[in-house]
């Protein structure tokens, strides 16, 4: 926002001229087109393209960072001063992708979805949206639980506590689940992998995803299905305990954008009018105060008070791609 305010038309023109000074092009042509016609189209494009290759290909490599073992909390105030909405995302990092880890996480998410929604949304009514999802950050896997709540109904600390209470409850659900019920969830996930693309745009989107990630595994669903088929309930339980319940291996990042339970006071930061309420115009994060004495269920918490500083201390993973040729 601050940079946008300072941009001039000359800045945009200069950027446009320099943009193609070093680029990497990847192209997908899909549909009712002869291969030679597609190649001719690209030759025409390249003839009119005045760009050059990237001098240092490593400069555009996308890499993720490792969350340290333990519980890490980033809590900042909602930019909208009169907005009561709070968003909580608890992320549990697993590590570099493998076919087996990816399959196990997919099955875990399938098993989590129904009880998570039933308990936190339907029964406890913590928020208007409760969800879980697999996270793939440049080849580093994990999963997250997200709750959209209202601060004037449930405090952000309470939301995090209820998520963690659910985590301890879910392992019992998983252990006590019958083989038949586990098999039904597993079979449902496998069936989703067998669904064929019914429209060209769906097939193109799937193939383009393989290109943008530079993994080029165009039969991914078939390979993933084979790994899912081999999974047992014990595999999923062991992974869940490792990621969520074991204090020596759990890597948790709790990110909370916290709404305001009351109207802003007279000494609130300056604001400008905008859709959905007043908005602070400086867009500098306000980190919420915390109690140093607070200890989480699995040990002490670390509170992030400067995002850039925290990020600078983290280990950077190497470039990571999935390899279906390797067996664990």
Short mmCIF file of C-alpha atoms in Angstrom, two decimals:
data_model
loop_
_atom_site.label_atom_id
_atom_site.label_comp_id
_atom_site.label_asym_id
_atom_site.label_seq_id
_atom_site.Cartn_x
_atom_site.Cartn_y
_atom_site.Cartn_z
CA UNK A 1 0.00 0.00 0.00
CA UNK A 2 2.76 2.42 0.94
CA UNK A 3 4.69 1.62 -2.25
CA UNK A 4 1.59 1.95 -4.42
CA UNK A 5 0.97 5.45 -3.13
CA UNK A 6 4.41 6.52 -4.36
CA UNK A 7 4.28 4.95 -7.85
CA UNK A 8 4.26 7.29 -10.86
CA UNK A 9 3.38 6.63 -14.53
CA UNK A 10 7.09 6.78 -15.37
CA UNK A 11 7.76 4.04 -12.82
CA UNK A 12 5.22 1.80 -14.55
CA UNK A 13 6.64 2.47 -18.01
CA UNK A 14 10.17 1.79 -16.82
CA UNK A 15 9.06 -1.45 -15.19
CA UNK A 16 7.28 -2.56 -18.38
CA UNK A 17 10.44 -2.01 -20.44
CA UNK A 18 12.62 -3.91 -17.97
CA UNK A 19 10.19 -6.73 -17.27
CA UNK A 20 11.35 -8.98 -20.12
CA UNK A 21 15.06 -8.35 -19.57
CA UNK A 22 15.26 -11.78 -17.96
CA UNK A 23 12.34 -14.19 -18.04
CA UNK A 24 11.50 -17.87 -18.13
CA UNK A 25 8.60 -18.96 -20.33
CA UNK A 26 6.53 -22.11 -19.90
CA UNK A 27 3.65 -22.75 -22.27
CA UNK A 28 0.73 -25.16 -22.44
CA UNK A 29 -1.25 -25.55 -25.65
CA UNK A 30 -4.13 -27.95 -25.09
CA UNK A 31 -7.11 -28.83 -27.21
CA UNK A 32 -7.93 -29.55 -30.83
CA UNK A 33 -4.65 -28.37 -32.30
CA UNK A 34 -1.95 -30.18 -34.27
CA UNK A 35 1.48 -30.32 -32.54
CA UNK A 36 3.19 -28.56 -35.44
CA UNK A 37 0.61 -25.75 -35.35
CA UNK A 38 1.27 -25.27 -31.64
CA UNK A 39 5.02 -25.15 -32.27
CA UNK A 40 4.52 -22.59 -35.04
CA UNK A 41 2.48 -20.40 -32.72
CA UNK A 42 5.33 -20.46 -30.23
CA UNK A 43 7.93 -19.72 -32.90
CA UNK A 44 5.91 -16.65 -33.86
CA UNK A 45 5.70 -15.54 -30.25
CA UNK A 46 9.44 -16.00 -29.70
CA UNK A 47 10.33 -14.12 -32.88
CA UNK A 48 8.44 -11.10 -31.57
CA UNK A 49 9.70 -11.52 -28.05
CA UNK A 50 12.64 -9.29 -27.23
CA UNK A 51 13.43 -10.85 -23.89
CA UNK A 52 16.43 -12.79 -22.69
CA UNK A 53 17.01 -15.75 -20.40
CA UNK A 54 17.49 -15.36 -16.66
CA UNK A 55 21.14 -14.88 -15.78
CA UNK A 56 20.83 -16.65 -12.42
CA UNK A 57 18.10 -19.36 -12.46
CA UNK A 58 18.55 -19.91 -8.72
CA UNK A 59 17.21 -16.42 -8.10
CA UNK A 60 13.68 -17.56 -8.99
CA UNK A 61 13.72 -20.82 -7.06
CA UNK A 62 10.86 -21.04 -4.58
CA UNK A 63 11.86 -22.46 -1.20
CA UNK A 64 10.08 -22.78 2.13
CA UNK A 65 11.41 -22.36 5.66
CA UNK A 66 11.29 -24.79 8.53
CA UNK A 67 9.20 -23.97 11.59
CA UNK A 68 11.21 -24.87 14.71
CA UNK A 69 9.96 -27.56 17.07
CA UNK A 70 7.44 -26.07 19.50
CA UNK A 71 4.46 -23.72 19.48
CA UNK A 72 4.82 -20.35 17.76
CA UNK A 73 2.19 -17.62 17.88
CA UNK A 74 1.70 -14.64 15.58
CA UNK A 75 -1.14 -12.45 16.80
CA UNK A 76 -1.91 -9.11 15.19
CA UNK A 77 -4.81 -6.71 15.38
CA UNK A 78 -7.34 -6.55 12.55
CA UNK A 79 -6.67 -3.49 10.38
CA UNK A 80 -10.39 -2.69 10.44
CA UNK A 81 -10.91 -1.06 13.80
CA UNK A 82 -14.63 -1.73 14.11
CA UNK A 83 -14.49 -5.27 12.72
CA UNK A 84 -15.21 -8.00 15.28
CA UNK A 85 -14.11 -10.83 13.00
CA UNK A 86 -11.13 -12.95 14.01
CA UNK A 87 -9.38 -15.56 11.86
CA UNK A 88 -7.31 -18.30 13.51
CA UNK A 89 -5.16 -20.72 11.52
CA UNK A 90 -3.19 -23.39 13.33
CA UNK A 91 -0.59 -24.85 10.97
CA UNK A 92 1.30 -28.06 11.72
CA UNK A 93 4.36 -28.52 9.52
CA UNK A 94 5.33 -32.04 8.43
CA UNK A 95 8.40 -31.66 6.21
CA UNK A 96 9.61 -32.37 2.66
CA UNK A 97 7.10 -34.03 0.36
CA UNK A 98 7.23 -37.73 -0.38
CA UNK A 99 4.51 -39.77 -2.11
CA UNK A 100 3.77 -41.59 1.16
CA UNK A 101 3.62 -38.44 3.30
CA UNK A 102 1.39 -36.67 0.79
CA UNK A 103 -1.01 -39.63 0.61
CA UNK A 104 -1.14 -39.97 4.39
CA UNK A 105 -1.87 -36.26 4.85
CA UNK A 106 -4.62 -36.38 2.23
CA UNK A 107 -6.28 -39.26 4.04
CA UNK A 108 -5.83 -37.51 7.39
CA UNK A 109 -7.62 -34.42 6.06
CA UNK A 110 -10.48 -36.60 4.79
CA UNK A 111 -10.81 -38.16 8.24
CA UNK A 112 -10.57 -34.80 10.02
CA UNK A 113 -13.15 -32.84 8.06
CA UNK A 114 -16.40 -34.28 9.37
CA UNK A 115 -15.65 -34.42 13.14
CA UNK A 116 -13.90 -31.04 13.03
CA UNK A 117 -16.93 -29.33 11.50
CA UNK A 118 -19.37 -31.25 13.68
CA UNK A 119 -17.65 -30.39 16.96
CA UNK A 120 -16.24 -26.89 16.46
CA UNK A 121 -18.88 -25.50 14.08
CA UNK A 122 -22.15 -27.35 14.73
CA UNK A 123 -21.90 -28.18 18.43
CA UNK A 124 -19.64 -25.48 19.89
CA UNK A 125 -20.58 -22.86 17.26
CA UNK A 126 -17.16 -21.23 17.53
CA UNK A 127 -17.43 -19.53 14.17
CA UNK A 128 -19.21 -19.27 10.86
CA UNK A 129 -16.48 -21.13 8.99
CA UNK A 130 -14.42 -24.08 10.24
CA UNK A 131 -12.14 -25.98 7.87
CA UNK A 132 -8.99 -28.04 7.51
CA UNK A 133 -6.69 -28.31 4.51
CA UNK A 134 -3.46 -29.86 3.33
CA UNK A 135 -0.72 -27.28 2.80
CA UNK A 136 2.02 -27.69 0.21
CA UNK A 137 4.45 -24.78 0.49
CA UNK A 138 6.96 -25.27 -2.33
CA UNK A 139 7.27 -28.99 -1.56
CA UNK A 140 7.12 -28.71 2.23
CA UNK A 141 3.95 -30.31 3.54
CA UNK A 142 1.71 -29.79 6.55
CA UNK A 143 -1.93 -29.24 7.37
CA UNK A 144 -3.96 -26.47 8.94
CA UNK A 145 -7.15 -25.92 10.90
CA UNK A 146 -8.88 -22.57 10.38
CA UNK A 147 -11.72 -20.98 12.35
CA UNK A 148 -13.45 -17.72 11.39
CA UNK A 149 -14.95 -16.39 14.61
CA UNK A 150 -16.23 -13.17 16.16
CA UNK A 151 -14.20 -11.63 18.96
CA UNK A 152 -17.28 -10.33 20.80
CA UNK A 153 -18.48 -13.94 21.14
CA UNK A 154 -15.32 -15.98 21.65
CA UNK A 155 -11.89 -14.68 22.65
CA UNK A 156 -8.98 -15.62 20.35
CA UNK A 157 -7.29 -17.54 23.18
CA UNK A 158 -10.43 -19.60 23.59
CA UNK A 159 -10.47 -20.48 19.88
CA UNK A 160 -6.90 -21.78 19.98
CA UNK A 161 -7.64 -23.75 23.16
CA UNK A 162 -10.70 -25.41 21.62
CA UNK A 163 -8.74 -26.38 18.51
CA UNK A 164 -6.11 -28.02 20.69
CA UNK A 165 -8.76 -29.76 22.78
CA UNK A 166 -10.27 -31.11 19.57
CA UNK A 167 -6.82 -32.36 18.53
CA UNK A 168 -6.55 -34.46 21.69
CA UNK A 169 -10.10 -35.73 21.18
CA UNK A 170 -9.57 -36.60 17.52
CA UNK A 171 -6.81 -39.11 18.20
CA UNK A 172 -9.33 -41.08 20.29
CA UNK A 173 -11.86 -40.87 17.45
CA UNK A 174 -9.23 -42.23 15.08
CA UNK A 175 -8.09 -45.04 17.37
CA UNK A 176 -11.66 -46.14 18.08
CA UNK A 177 -12.80 -45.95 14.46
CA UNK A 178 -13.88 -49.28 13.05
CA UNK A 179 -12.02 -50.79 10.14
CA UNK A 180 -15.18 -50.50 8.07
CA UNK A 181 -15.59 -46.76 8.71
CA UNK A 182 -11.90 -46.12 8.01
CA UNK A 183 -12.21 -48.09 4.79
CA UNK A 184 -15.20 -46.05 3.65
CA UNK A 185 -13.33 -42.75 4.07
CA UNK A 186 -10.29 -44.20 2.32
CA UNK A 187 -12.40 -45.54 -0.54
CA UNK A 188 -14.10 -42.16 -0.98
CA UNK A 189 -10.71 -40.47 -1.33
CA UNK A 190 -9.60 -43.09 -3.84
CA UNK A 191 -12.76 -42.59 -5.89
CA UNK A 192 -12.01 -38.86 -6.10
CA UNK A 193 -8.66 -39.73 -7.64
CA UNK A 194 -10.46 -41.77 -10.31
CA UNK A 195 -12.78 -38.98 -11.43
CA UNK A 196 -12.02 -38.06 -15.04
CA UNK A 197 -11.97 -34.49 -16.31
CA UNK A 198 -15.34 -33.74 -17.90
CA UNK A 199 -14.33 -30.41 -19.42
CA UNK A 200 -11.25 -29.29 -21.32
CA UNK A 201 -10.70 -26.39 -18.92
CA UNK A 202 -10.42 -28.82 -15.99
CA UNK A 203 -7.84 -30.95 -17.77
CA UNK A 204 -5.90 -27.88 -18.87
CA UNK A 205 -5.96 -26.46 -15.34
CA UNK A 206 -4.63 -29.71 -13.88
CA UNK A 207 -1.87 -29.94 -16.48
CA UNK A 208 -0.96 -26.27 -16.05
CA UNK A 209 -0.59 -26.88 -12.32
CA UNK A 210 2.01 -29.54 -13.08
CA UNK A 211 3.88 -27.07 -15.27
CA UNK A 212 3.86 -24.17 -12.82
CA UNK A 213 5.19 -26.41 -10.02
CA UNK A 214 7.75 -27.81 -12.48
CA UNK A 215 6.99 -31.38 -11.44
CA UNK A 216 5.36 -32.49 -14.74
CA UNK A 217 3.65 -35.56 -13.28
CA UNK A 218 0.64 -35.68 -15.58
CA UNK A 219 -0.58 -39.03 -14.23
CA UNK A 220 -0.36 -37.86 -10.62
CA UNK A 221 -3.84 -39.04 -9.60
CA UNK A 222 -3.05 -42.63 -10.58
CA UNK A 223 0.23 -42.61 -8.66
CA UNK A 224 -1.37 -41.00 -5.59
CA UNK A 225 -4.17 -43.56 -5.63
CA UNK A 226 -1.62 -46.38 -5.46
CA UNK A 227 -0.05 -44.85 -2.33
CA UNK A 228 -3.42 -44.20 -0.64
CA UNK A 229 -4.43 -47.80 -1.25
CA UNK A 230 -1.52 -49.02 0.89
CA UNK A 231 -2.30 -46.85 3.95
CA UNK A 232 -3.54 -48.25 7.24
CA UNK A 233 -5.26 -46.58 10.18
CA UNK A 234 -2.04 -47.05 12.14
CA UNK A 235 -0.13 -45.05 9.49
CA UNK A 236 -2.48 -42.08 9.83
CA UNK A 237 -2.55 -42.27 13.65
CA UNK A 238 1.25 -42.32 13.83
CA UNK A 239 1.54 -39.29 11.55
CA UNK A 240 -1.09 -37.34 13.51
CA UNK A 241 0.66 -38.03 16.80
CA UNK A 242 4.00 -36.98 15.33
CA UNK A 243 2.70 -33.69 13.90
CA UNK A 244 0.24 -32.66 16.60
CA UNK A 245 0.62 -34.50 19.90
CA UNK A 246 4.33 -35.23 20.30
CA UNK A 247 6.13 -32.28 21.94
CA UNK A 248 9.51 -33.41 20.59
CA UNK A 249 8.41 -33.28 16.94
CA UNK A 250 5.44 -30.87 16.76
CA UNK A 251 6.07 -27.73 14.69
CA UNK A 252 3.05 -25.48 15.20
CA UNK A 253 2.49 -21.98 13.88
CA UNK A 254 -0.68 -20.27 15.12
CA UNK A 255 -1.57 -17.16 13.09
CA UNK A 256 -4.40 -15.01 14.41
CA UNK A 257 -5.78 -11.79 12.98
CA UNK A 258 -7.80 -10.56 15.93
CA UNK A 259 -10.96 -8.49 15.72
CA UNK A 260 -12.10 -5.86 18.19
CA UNK A 261 -14.63 -6.94 20.80
CA UNK A 262 -15.62 -3.33 21.50
CA UNK A 263 -15.85 -0.02 19.69
CA UNK A 264 -12.49 1.75 19.20
CA UNK A 265 -11.45 4.11 21.97
CA UNK A 266 -10.67 7.78 21.44
CA UNK A 267 -6.92 7.15 21.48
CA UNK A 268 -7.08 4.62 18.64
CA UNK A 269 -4.61 5.09 15.74
CA UNK A 270 -5.67 7.39 12.88
CA UNK A 271 -8.04 5.81 10.40
CA UNK A 272 -9.67 6.48 7.07
CA UNK A 273 -13.14 5.53 5.98
CA UNK A 274 -13.52 2.43 3.86
CA UNK A 275 -15.92 -0.34 2.96
CA UNK A 276 -16.64 -2.54 5.94
CA UNK A 277 -15.56 -0.06 8.60
CA UNK A 278 -12.68 2.20 9.47
CA UNK A 279 -9.23 1.11 8.38
CA UNK A 280 -5.87 2.13 9.78
CA UNK A 281 -4.00 3.83 6.97
CA UNK A 282 -0.45 3.02 8.04
CA UNK A 283 -0.88 -0.76 7.60
CA UNK A 284 1.80 -1.49 10.18
CA UNK A 285 0.96 -4.65 12.15
CA UNK A 286 0.01 -4.19 15.78
CA UNK A 287 1.27 -7.23 17.67
CA UNK A 288 -0.95 -8.20 20.57
CA UNK A 289 0.56 -8.30 24.08
CA UNK A 290 1.01 -11.69 25.67
CA UNK A 291 1.54 -13.30 29.04
CA UNK A 292 5.11 -14.58 29.31
CA UNK A 293 3.97 -17.07 31.97
CA UNK A 294 1.56 -18.86 29.64
CA UNK A 295 2.62 -22.42 28.92
CA UNK A 296 0.87 -24.45 26.26
CA UNK A 297 -0.30 -28.02 26.57
CA UNK A 298 2.94 -29.31 25.06
CA UNK A 299 5.43 -26.83 26.51
CA UNK A 300 6.33 -23.13 26.39
CA UNK A 301 5.09 -20.88 23.63
CA UNK A 302 7.14 -18.53 21.51
CA UNK A 303 5.44 -15.28 20.52
CA UNK A 304 6.42 -13.61 17.26
CA UNK A 305 6.78 -9.86 17.74
CA UNK A 306 8.50 -9.10 14.45
CA UNK A 307 7.65 -11.17 11.37
CA UNK A 308 10.80 -10.30 9.40
CA UNK A 309 13.06 -10.94 12.37
CA UNK A 310 11.46 -14.30 13.10
CA UNK A 311 11.63 -15.35 9.45
CA UNK A 312 15.32 -14.46 9.25
CA UNK A 313 16.13 -17.02 11.96
CA UNK A 314 14.50 -19.96 10.19
CA UNK A 315 16.27 -22.73 8.31
CA UNK A 316 15.66 -22.65 4.57
CA UNK A 317 14.73 -25.97 2.98
CA UNK A 318 16.39 -26.89 -0.32
CA UNK A 319 14.31 -26.90 -3.50
CA UNK A 320 11.96 -29.83 -2.99
CA UNK A 321 9.99 -31.81 -5.59
CA UNK A 322 8.00 -34.99 -5.20
CA UNK A 323 9.61 -38.14 -6.59
CA UNK A 324 7.28 -41.07 -7.20
CA UNK A 325 10.24 -43.23 -8.17
CA UNK A 326 11.46 -43.39 -4.57
CA UNK A 327 10.02 -45.72 -1.96
CA UNK A 328 10.21 -44.96 1.77
#
